[in-house]
PDB file of N, CA and C in Angstrom:
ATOM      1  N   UNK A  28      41.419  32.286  -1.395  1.00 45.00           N
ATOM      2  CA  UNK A  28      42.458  32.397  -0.392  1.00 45.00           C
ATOM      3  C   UNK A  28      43.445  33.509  -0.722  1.00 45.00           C
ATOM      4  N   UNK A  29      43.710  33.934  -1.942  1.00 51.00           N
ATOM      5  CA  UNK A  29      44.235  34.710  -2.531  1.00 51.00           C
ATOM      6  C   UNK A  29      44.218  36.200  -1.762  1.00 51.00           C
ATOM      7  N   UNK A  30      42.946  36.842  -1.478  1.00 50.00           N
ATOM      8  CA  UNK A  30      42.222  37.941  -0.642  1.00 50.00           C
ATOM      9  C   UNK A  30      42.858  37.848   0.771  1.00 50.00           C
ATOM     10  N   UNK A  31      42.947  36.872   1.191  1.00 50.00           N
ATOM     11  CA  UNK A  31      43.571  36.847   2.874  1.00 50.00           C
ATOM     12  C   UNK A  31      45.015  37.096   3.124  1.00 50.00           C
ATOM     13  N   UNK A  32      45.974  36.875   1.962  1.00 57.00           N
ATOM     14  CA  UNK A  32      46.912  36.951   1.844  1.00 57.00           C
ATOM     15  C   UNK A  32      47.799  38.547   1.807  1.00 57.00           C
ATOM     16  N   UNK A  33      48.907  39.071   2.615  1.00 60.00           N
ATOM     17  CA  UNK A  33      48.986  40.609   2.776  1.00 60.00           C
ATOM     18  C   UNK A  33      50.298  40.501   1.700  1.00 60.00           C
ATOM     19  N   UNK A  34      49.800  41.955   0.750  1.00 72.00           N
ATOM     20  CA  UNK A  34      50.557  41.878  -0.087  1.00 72.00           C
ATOM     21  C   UNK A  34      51.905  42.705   0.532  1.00 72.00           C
ATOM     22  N   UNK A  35      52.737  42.716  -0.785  1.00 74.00           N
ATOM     23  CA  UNK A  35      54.483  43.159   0.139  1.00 74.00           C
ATOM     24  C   UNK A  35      54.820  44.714   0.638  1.00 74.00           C
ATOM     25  N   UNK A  36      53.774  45.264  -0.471  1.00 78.00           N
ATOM     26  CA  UNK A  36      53.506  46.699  -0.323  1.00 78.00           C
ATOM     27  C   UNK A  36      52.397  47.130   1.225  1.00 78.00           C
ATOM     28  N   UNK A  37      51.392  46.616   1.778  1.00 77.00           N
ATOM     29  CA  UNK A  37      51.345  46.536   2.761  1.00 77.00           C
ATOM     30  C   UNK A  37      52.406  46.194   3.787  1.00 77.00           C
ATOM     31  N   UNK A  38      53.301  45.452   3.877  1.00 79.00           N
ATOM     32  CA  UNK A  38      54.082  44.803   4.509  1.00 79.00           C
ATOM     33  C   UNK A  38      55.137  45.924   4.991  1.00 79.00           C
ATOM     34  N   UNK A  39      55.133  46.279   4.039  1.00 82.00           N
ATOM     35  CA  UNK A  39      56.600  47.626   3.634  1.00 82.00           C
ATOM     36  C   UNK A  39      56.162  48.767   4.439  1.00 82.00           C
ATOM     37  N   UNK A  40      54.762  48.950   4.093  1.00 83.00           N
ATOM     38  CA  UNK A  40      54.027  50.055   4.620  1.00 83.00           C
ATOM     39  C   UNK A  40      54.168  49.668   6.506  1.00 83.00           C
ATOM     40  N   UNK A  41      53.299  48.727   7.143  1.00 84.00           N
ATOM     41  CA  UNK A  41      53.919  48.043   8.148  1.00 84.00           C
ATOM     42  C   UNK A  41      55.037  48.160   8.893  1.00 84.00           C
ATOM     43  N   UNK A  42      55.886  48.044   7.918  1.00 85.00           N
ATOM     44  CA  UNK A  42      57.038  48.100   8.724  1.00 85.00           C
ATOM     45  C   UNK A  42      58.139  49.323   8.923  1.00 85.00           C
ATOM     46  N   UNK A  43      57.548  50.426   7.893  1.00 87.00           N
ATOM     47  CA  UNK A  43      58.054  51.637   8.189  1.00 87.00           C
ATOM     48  C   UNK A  43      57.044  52.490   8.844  1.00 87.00           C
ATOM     49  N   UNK A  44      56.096  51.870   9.601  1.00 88.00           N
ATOM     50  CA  UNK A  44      54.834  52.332  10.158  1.00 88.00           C
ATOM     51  C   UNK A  44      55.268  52.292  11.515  1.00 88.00           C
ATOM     52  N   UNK A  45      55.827  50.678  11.730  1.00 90.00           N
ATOM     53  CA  UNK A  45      56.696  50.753  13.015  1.00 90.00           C
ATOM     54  C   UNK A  45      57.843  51.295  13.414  1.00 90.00           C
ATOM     55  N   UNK A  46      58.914  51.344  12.179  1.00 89.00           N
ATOM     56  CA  UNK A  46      59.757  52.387  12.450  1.00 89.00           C
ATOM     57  C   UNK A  46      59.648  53.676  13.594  1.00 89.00           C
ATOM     58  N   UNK A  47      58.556  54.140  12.645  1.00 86.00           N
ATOM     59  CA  UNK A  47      58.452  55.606  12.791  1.00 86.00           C
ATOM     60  C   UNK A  47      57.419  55.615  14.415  1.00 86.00           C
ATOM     61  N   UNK A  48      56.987  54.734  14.552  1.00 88.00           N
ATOM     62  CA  UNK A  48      56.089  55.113  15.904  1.00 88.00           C
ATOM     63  C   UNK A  48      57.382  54.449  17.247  1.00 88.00           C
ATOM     64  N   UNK A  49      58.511  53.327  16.737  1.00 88.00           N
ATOM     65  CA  UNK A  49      59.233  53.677  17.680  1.00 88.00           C
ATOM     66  C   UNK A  49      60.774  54.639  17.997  1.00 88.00           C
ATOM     67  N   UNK A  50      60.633  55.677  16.708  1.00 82.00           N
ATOM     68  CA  UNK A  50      61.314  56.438  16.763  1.00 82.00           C
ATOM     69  C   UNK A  50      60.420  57.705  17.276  1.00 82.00           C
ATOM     70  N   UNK A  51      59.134  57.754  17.131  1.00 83.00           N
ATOM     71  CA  UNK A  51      58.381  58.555  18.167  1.00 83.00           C
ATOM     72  C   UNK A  51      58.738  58.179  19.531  1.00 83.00           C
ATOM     73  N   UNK A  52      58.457  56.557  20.078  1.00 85.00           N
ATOM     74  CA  UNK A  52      58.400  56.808  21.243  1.00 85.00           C
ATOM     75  C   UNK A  52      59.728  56.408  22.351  1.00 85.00           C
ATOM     76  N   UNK A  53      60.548  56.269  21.517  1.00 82.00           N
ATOM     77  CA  UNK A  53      62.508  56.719  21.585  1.00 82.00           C
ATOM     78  C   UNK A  53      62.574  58.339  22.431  1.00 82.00           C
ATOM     79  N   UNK A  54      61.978  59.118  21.638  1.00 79.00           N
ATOM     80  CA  UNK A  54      62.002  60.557  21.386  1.00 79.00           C
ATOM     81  C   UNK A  54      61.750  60.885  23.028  1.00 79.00           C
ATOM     82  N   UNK A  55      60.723  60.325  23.436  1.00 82.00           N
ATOM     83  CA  UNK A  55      59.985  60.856  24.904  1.00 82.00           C
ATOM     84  C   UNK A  55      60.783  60.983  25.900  1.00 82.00           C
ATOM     85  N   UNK A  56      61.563  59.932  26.362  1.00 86.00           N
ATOM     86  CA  UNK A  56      62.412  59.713  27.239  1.00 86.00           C
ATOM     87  C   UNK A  56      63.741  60.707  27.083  1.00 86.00           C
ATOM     88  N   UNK A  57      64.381  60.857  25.666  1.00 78.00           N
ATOM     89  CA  UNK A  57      65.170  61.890  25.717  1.00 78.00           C
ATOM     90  C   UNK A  57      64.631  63.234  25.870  1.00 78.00           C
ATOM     91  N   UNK A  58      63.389  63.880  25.642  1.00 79.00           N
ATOM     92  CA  UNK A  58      63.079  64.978  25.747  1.00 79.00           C
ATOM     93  C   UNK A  58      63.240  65.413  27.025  1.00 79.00           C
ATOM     94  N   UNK A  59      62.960  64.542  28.087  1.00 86.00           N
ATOM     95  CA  UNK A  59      63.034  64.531  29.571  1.00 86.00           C
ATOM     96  C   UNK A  59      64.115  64.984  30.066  1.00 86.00           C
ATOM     97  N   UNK A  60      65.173  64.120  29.602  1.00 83.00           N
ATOM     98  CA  UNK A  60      66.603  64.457  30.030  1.00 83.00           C
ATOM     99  C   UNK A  60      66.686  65.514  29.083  1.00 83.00           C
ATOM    100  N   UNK A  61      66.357  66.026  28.176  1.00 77.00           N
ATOM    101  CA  UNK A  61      67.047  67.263  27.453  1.00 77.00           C
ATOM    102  C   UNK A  61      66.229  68.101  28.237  1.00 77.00           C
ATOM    103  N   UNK A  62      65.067  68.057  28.824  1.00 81.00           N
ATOM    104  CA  UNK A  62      63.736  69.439  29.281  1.00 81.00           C
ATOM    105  C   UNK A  62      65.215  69.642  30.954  1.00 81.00           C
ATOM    106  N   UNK A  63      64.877  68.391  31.788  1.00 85.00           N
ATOM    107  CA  UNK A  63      65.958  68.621  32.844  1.00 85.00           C
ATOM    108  C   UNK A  63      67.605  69.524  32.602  1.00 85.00           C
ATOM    109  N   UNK A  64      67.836  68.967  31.572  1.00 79.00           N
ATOM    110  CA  UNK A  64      69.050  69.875  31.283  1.00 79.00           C
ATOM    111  C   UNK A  64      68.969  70.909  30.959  1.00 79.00           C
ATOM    112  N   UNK A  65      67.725  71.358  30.526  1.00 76.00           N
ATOM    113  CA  UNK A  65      67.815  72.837  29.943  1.00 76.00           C
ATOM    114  C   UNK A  65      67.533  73.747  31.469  1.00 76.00           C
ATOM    115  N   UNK A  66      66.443  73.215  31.883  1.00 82.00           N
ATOM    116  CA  UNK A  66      66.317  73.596  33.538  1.00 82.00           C
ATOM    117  C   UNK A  66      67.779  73.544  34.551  1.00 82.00           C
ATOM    118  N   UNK A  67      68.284  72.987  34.382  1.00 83.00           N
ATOM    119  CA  UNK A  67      69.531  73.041  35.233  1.00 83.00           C
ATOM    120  C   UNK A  67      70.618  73.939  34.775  1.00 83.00           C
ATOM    121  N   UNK A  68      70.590  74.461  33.301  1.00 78.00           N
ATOM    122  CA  UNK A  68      71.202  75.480  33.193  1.00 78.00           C
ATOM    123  C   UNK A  68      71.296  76.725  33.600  1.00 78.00           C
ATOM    124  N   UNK A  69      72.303  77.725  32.977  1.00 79.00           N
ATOM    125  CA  UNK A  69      71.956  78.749  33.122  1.00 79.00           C
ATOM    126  C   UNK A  69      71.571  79.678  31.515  1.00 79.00           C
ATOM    127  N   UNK A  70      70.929  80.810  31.582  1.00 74.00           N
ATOM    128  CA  UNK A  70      70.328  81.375  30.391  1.00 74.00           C
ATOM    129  C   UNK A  70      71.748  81.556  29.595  1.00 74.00           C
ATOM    130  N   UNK A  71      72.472  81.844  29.246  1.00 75.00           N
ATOM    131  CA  UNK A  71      73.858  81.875  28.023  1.00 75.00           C
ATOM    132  C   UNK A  71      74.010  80.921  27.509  1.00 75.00           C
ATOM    133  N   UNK A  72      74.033  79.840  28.047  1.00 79.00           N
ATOM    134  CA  UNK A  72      74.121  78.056  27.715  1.00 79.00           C
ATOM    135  C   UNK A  72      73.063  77.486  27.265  1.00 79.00           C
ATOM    136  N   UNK A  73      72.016  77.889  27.752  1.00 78.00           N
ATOM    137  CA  UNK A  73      70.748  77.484  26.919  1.00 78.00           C
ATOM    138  C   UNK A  73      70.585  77.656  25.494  1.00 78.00           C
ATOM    139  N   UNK A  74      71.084  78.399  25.233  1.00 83.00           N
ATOM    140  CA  UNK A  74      70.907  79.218  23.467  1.00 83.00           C
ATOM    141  C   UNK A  74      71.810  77.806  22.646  1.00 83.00           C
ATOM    142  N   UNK A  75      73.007  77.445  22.861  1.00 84.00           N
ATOM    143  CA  UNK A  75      74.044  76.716  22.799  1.00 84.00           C
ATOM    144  C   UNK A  75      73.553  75.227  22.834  1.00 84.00           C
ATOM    145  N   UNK A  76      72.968  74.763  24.031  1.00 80.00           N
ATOM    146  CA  UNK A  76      72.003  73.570  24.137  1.00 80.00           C
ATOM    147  C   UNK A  76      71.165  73.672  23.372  1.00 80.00           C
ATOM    148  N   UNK A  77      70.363  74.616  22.916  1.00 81.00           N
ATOM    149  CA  UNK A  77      68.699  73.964  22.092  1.00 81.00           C
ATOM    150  C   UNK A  77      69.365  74.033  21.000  1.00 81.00           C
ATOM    151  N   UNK A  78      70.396  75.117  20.129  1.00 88.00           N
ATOM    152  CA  UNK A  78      71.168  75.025  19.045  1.00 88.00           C
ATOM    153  C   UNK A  78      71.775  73.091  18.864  1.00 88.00           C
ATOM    154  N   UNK A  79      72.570  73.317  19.784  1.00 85.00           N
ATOM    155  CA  UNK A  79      72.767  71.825  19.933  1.00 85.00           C
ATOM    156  C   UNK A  79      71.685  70.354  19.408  1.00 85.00           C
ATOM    157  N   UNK A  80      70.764  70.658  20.535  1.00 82.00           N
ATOM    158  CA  UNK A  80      68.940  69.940  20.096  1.00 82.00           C
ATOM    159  C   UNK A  80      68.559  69.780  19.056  1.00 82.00           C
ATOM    160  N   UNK A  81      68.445  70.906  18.979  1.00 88.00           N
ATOM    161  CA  UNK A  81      67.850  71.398  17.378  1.00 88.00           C
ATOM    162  C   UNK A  81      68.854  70.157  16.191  1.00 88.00           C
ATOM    163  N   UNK A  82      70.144  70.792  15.595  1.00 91.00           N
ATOM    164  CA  UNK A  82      71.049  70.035  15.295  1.00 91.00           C
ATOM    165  C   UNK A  82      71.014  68.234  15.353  1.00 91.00           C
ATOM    166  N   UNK A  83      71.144  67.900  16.293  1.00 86.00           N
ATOM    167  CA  UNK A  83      70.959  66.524  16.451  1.00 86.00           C
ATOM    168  C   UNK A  83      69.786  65.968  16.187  1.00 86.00           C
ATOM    169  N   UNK A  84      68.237  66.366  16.608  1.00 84.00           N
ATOM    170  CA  UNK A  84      67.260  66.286  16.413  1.00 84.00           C
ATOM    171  C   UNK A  84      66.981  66.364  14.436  1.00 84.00           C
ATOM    172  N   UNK A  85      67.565  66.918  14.067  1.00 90.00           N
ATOM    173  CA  UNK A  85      67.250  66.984  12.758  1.00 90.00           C
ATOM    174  C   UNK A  85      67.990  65.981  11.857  1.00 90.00           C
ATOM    175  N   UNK A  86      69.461  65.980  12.419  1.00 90.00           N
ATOM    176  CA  UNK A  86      70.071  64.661  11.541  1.00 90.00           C
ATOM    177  C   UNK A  86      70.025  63.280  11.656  1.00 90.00           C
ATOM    178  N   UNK A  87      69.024  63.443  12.953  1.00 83.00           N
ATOM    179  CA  UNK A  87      68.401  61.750  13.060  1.00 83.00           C
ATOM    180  C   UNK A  87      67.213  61.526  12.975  1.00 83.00           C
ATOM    181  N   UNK A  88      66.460  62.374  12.445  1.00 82.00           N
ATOM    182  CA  UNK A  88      65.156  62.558  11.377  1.00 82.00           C
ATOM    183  C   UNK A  88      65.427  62.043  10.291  1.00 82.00           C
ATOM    184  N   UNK A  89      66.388  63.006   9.589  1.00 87.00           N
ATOM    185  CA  UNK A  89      66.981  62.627   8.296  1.00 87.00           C
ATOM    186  C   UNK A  89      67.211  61.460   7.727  1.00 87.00           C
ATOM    187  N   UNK A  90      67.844  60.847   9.056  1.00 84.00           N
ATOM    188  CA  UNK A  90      68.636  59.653   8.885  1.00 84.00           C
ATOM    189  C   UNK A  90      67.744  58.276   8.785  1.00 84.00           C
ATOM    190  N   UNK A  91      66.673  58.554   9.897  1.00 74.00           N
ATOM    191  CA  UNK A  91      65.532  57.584  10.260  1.00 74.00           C
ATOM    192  C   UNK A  91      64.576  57.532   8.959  1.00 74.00           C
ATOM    193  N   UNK A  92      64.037  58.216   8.549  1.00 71.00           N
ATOM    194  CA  UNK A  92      63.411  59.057   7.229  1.00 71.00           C
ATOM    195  C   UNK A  92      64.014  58.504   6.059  1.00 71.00           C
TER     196      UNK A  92
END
């Protein structure tokens, strides 16, 4: 019975397995509203927005990670 039993290191694995696939699919829905916003701009502001993107996008990688 020992064999059927999931050890903690699986478990761990598991559960930062789910993390990460619903911080993938978090991601989708904002890309939308960020793709629309970049479209509704104009080109000077865009540079400023994906700078922006970029920025945020990375410190909640970090953070999630």
């Amino acid at each position: 019975m020992q064999a059927l039993l999931l050890s903690d290191e699986i478990n761990q694995f598991h559960g930062s397995m789910l993390k990460s696939v619903v911080l993938v699919l978090s991601l989708l829905p904002l890309s939308q509203v960020f793709l629309h916003l970049l479209q509704s701009t104009d080109a000077s502001s865009q540079i400023m927005l994906g700078f922006l993107a970029i920025s945020i996008f990375s410190a909640v990688t970090l953070i999630s990670f």
